[in-house]
CSV table of C-alpha atoms and ligand atoms in Angstrom, one decimal:
chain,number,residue,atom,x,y,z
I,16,UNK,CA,16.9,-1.7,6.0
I,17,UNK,CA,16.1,1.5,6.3
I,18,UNK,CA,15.1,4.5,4.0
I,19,UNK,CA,17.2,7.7,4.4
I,20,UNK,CA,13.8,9.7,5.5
I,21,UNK,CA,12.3,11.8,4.6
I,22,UNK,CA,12.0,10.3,0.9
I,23,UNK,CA,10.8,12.7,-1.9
I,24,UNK,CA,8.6,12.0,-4.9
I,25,UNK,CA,7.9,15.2,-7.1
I,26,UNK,CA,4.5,15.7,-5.4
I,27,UNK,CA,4.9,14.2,-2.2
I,28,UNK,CA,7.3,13.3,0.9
I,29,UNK,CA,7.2,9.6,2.4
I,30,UNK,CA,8.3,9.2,6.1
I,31,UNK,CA,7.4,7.0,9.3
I,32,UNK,CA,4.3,7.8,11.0
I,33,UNK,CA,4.6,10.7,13.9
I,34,UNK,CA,2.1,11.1,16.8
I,35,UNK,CA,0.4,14.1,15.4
I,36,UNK,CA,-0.5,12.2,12.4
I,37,UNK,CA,-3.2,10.7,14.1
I,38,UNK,CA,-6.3,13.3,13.2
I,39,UNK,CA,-5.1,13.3,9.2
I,40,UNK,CA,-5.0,9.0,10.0
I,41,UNK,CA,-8.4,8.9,11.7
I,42,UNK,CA,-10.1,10.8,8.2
I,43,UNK,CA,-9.9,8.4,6.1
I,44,UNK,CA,-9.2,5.1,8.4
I,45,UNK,CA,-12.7,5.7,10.0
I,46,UNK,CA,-14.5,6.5,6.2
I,47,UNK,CA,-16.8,3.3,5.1
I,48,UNK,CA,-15.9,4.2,1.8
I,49,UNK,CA,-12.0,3.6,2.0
I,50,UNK,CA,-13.0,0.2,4.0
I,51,UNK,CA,-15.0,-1.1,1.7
I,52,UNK,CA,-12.8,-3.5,0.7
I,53,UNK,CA,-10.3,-3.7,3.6
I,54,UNK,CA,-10.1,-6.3,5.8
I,55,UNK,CA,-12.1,-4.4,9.3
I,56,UNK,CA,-14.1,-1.9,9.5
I,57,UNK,CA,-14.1,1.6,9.7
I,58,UNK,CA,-11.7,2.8,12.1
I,59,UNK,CA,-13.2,4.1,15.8
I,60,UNK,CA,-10.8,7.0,17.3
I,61,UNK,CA,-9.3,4.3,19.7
I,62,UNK,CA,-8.9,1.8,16.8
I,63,UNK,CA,-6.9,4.7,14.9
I,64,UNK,CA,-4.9,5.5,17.9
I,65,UNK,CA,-3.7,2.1,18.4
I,66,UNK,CA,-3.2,1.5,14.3
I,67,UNK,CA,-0.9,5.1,15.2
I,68,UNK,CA,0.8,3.9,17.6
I,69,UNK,CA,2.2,0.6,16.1
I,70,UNK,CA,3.0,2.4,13.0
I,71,UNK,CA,5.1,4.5,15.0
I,72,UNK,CA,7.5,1.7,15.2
I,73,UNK,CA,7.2,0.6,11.4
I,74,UNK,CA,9.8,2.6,9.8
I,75,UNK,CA,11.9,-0.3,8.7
I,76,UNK,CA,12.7,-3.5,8.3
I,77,UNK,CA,14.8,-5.9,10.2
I,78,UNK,CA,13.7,-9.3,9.6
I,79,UNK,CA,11.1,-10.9,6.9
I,80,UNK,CA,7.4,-10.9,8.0
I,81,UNK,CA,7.8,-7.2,8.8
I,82,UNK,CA,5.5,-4.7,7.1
I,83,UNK,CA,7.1,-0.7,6.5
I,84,UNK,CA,4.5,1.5,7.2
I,85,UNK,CA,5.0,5.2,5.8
I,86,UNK,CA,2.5,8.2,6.0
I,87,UNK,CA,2.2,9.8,3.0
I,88,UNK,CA,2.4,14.1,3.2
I,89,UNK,CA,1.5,15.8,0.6
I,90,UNK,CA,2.9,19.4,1.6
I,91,UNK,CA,0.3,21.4,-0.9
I,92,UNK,CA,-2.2,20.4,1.4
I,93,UNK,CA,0.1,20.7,4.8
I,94,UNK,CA,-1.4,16.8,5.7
I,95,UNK,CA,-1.3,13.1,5.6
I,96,UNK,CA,-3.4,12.1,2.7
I,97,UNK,CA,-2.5,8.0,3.0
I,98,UNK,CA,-0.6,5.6,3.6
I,99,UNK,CA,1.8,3.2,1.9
I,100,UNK,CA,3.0,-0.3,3.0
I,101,UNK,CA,5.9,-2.5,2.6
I,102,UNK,CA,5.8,-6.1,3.6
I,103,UNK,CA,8.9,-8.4,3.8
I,104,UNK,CA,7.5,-11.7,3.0
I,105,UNK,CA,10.5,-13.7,2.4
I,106,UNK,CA,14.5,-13.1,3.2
I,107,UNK,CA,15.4,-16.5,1.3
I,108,UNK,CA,12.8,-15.9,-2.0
I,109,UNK,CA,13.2,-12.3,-1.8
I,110,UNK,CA,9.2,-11.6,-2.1
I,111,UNK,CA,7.6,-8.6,-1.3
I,112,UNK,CA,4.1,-6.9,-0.8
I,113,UNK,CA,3.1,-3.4,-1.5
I,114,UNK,CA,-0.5,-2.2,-0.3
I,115,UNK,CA,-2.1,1.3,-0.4
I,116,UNK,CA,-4.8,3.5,1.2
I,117,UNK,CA,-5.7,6.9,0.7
I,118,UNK,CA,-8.2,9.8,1.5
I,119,UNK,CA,-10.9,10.2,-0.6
I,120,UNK,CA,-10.6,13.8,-1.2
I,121,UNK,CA,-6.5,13.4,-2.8
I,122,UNK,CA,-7.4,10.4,-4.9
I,123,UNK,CA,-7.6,10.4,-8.7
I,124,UNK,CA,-5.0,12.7,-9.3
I,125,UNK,CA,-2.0,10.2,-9.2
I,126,UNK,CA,-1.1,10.4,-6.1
I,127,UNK,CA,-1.2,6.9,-4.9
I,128,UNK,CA,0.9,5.9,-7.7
I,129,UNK,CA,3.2,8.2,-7.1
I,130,UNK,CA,3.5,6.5,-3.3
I,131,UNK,CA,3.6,3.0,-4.6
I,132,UNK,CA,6.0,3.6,-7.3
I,133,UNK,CA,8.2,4.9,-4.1
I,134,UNK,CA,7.3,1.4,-2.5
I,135,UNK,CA,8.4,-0.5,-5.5
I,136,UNK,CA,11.4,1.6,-5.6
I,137,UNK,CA,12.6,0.5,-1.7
I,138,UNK,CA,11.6,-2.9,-2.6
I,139,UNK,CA,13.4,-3.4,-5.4
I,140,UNK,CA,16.7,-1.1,-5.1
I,141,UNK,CA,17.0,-1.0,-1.2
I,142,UNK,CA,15.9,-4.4,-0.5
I,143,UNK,CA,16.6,-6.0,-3.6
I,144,UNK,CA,13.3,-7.8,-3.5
I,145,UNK,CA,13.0,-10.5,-7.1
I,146,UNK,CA,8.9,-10.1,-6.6
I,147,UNK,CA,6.6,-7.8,-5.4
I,148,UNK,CA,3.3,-8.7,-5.0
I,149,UNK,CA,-0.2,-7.0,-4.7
I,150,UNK,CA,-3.8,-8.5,-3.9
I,151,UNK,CA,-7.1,-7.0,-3.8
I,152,UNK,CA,-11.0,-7.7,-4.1
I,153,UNK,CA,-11.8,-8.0,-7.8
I,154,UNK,CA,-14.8,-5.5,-7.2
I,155,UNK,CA,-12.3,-2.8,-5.8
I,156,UNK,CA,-11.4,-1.8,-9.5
I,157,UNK,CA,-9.2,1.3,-8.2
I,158,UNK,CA,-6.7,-0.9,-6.4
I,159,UNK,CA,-6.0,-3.2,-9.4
I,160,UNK,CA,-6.7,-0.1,-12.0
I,161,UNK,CA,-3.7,1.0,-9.9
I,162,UNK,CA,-1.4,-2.1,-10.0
I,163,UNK,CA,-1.8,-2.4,-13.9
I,164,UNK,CA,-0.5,1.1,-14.0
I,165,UNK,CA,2.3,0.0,-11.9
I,166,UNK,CA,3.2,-2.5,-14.5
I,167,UNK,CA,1.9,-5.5,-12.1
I,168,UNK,CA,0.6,-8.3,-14.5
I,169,UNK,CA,-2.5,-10.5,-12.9
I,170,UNK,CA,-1.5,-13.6,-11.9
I,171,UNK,CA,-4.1,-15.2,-10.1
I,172,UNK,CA,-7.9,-14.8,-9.2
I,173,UNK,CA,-8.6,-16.8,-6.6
I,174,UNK,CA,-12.7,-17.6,-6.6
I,175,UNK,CA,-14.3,-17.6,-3.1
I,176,UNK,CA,-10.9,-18.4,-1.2
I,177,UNK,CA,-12.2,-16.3,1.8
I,178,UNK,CA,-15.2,-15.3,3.5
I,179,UNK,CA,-15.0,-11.4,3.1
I,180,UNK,CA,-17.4,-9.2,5.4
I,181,UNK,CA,-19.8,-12.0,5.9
I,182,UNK,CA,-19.7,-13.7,2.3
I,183,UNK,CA,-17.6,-15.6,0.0
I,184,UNK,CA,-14.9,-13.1,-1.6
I,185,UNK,CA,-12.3,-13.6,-4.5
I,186,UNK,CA,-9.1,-12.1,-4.5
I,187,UNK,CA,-7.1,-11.1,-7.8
I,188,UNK,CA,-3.1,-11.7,-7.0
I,189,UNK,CA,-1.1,-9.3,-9.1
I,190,UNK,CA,2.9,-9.6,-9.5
I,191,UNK,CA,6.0,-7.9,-10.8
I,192,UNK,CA,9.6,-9.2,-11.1
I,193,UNK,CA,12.8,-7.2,-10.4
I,194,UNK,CA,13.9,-7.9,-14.2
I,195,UNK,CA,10.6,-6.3,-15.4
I,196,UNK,CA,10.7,-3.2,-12.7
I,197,UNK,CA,14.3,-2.6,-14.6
I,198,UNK,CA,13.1,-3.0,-18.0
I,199,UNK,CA,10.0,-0.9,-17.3
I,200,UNK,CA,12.5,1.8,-16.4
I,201,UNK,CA,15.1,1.5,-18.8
P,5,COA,C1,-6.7,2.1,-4.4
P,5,COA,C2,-6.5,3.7,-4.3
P,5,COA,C3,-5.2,4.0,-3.5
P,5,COA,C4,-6.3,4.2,-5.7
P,5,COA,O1,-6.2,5.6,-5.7
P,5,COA,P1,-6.2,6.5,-7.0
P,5,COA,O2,-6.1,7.9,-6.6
P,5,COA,O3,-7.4,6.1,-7.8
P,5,COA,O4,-5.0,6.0,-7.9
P,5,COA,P2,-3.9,6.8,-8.7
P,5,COA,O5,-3.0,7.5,-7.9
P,5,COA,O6,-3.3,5.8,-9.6
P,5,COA,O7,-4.7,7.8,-9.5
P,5,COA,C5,-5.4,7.4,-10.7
P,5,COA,C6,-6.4,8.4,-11.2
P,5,COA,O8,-5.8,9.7,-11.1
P,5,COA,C7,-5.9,10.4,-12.4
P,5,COA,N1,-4.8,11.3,-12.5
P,5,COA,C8,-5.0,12.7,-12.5
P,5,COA,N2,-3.8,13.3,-12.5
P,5,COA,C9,-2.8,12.4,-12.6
P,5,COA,C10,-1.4,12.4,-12.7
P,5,COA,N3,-0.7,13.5,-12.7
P,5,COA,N4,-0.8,11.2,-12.8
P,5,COA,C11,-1.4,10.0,-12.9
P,5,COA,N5,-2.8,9.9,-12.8
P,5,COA,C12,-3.5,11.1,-12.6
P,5,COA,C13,-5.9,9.2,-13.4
P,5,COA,O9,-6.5,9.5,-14.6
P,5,COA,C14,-6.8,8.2,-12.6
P,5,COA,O10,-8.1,8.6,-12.7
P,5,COA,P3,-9.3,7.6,-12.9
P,5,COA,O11,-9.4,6.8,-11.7
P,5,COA,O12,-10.5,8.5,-13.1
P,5,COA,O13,-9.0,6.8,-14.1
P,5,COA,C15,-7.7,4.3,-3.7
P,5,COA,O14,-8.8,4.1,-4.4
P,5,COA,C16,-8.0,3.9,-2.2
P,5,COA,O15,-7.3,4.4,-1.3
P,5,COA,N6,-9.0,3.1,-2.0
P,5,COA,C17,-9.5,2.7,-0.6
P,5,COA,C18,-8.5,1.8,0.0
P,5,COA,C19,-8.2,0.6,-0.7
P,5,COA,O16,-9.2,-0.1,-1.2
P,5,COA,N7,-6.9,0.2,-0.9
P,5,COA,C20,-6.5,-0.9,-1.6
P,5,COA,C21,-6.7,-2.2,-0.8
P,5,COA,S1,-6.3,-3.6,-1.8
């Protein structure tokens, strides 16, 4: 599967990663703030180049356990404000993951919705996904503030399943079905 690039939102244009992304990537992949509560830690310029240049080769999917990787333009500001991910969990269950990280300076406005309602969009119409997850830190209130916007319905919260950035960390599971993607849009 692979989207007809380069896809259009009303604010924004989704496409695969290109080389000269990698300034715009390195802003907000090397910002503690943005990895608070990612798994890593703030991008060095060699960590962004090699992060670059595997999502060169991200631009679809051919086989479950894949992830799509898109860069995120938003042409007002002539830049890649984010990115948006796509990951193919299952062929036979037809489960899916959407993630999300943006810049800092373009967040609050909508913006990342806008991307992930794209996500939902390939996941459910192209690759006719029946779930599509979403999991985050419980303390990261923007990333599930955003799946409840998305329609996602918490499904699980998972208490100390991990040890996150040298401590125990919980993880809230959010989910959303194919049948309640249509009826949302309907
Ligand atoms: C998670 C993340 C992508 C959310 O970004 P965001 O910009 O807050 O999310 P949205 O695009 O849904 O924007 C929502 C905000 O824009 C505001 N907004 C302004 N104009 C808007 C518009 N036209 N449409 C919708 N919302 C709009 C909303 O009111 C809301 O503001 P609020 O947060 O003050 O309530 C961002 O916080 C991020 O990149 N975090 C760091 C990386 C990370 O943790 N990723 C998730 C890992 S699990």
């Amino acid at each position: 599967m692979r989207p007809d690039y380069p896809l259009k939102t009303n604010r924004l244009i989704l496409r695969p990663f290109e080389p000269s992304d990698l300034d715009d990537l390195h802003t907000y992949r090397s910002n503690p703030e943005v990895c608070r509560y990612l798994y890593g830690e703030p991008a060095t310029p060699e960590d962004s180049e090699e992060r670059l240049k595997k999502s060169l080769t991200m631009g679809e999917l051919t086989e479950e356990g894949q992830w799509l990787v898109l860069a995120v333009e938003f042409p007002e500001a002539g830049r890649v404000i984010g990115d948006v991910v796509l990951k193919w969990i299952s062929e036979k269950d037809r489960q899916g993951e959407i993630g999300y990280v943006f810049n800092p300076e373009f967040q609050g406005r909508g913006l990342a919705r806008e991307a992930a309602e794209a996500m939902l969009k390939i996941g459910f119409e192209d690759l006719k996904l029946h779930r599509i997850i979403a999991q985050c830190d419980p303390r990261n209130e923007p990333s599930w503030g955003l799946m409840e916007r998305l329609g996602m319905r918490r499904e699980a919260h998972f208490r100390q399943n991990e040890i996150f950035k040298g401590e125990w960390g919980d993880l809230f599971v959010y989910g959303l079905l194919d049948e309640e993607y249509e009826r949302a849009a309907s």
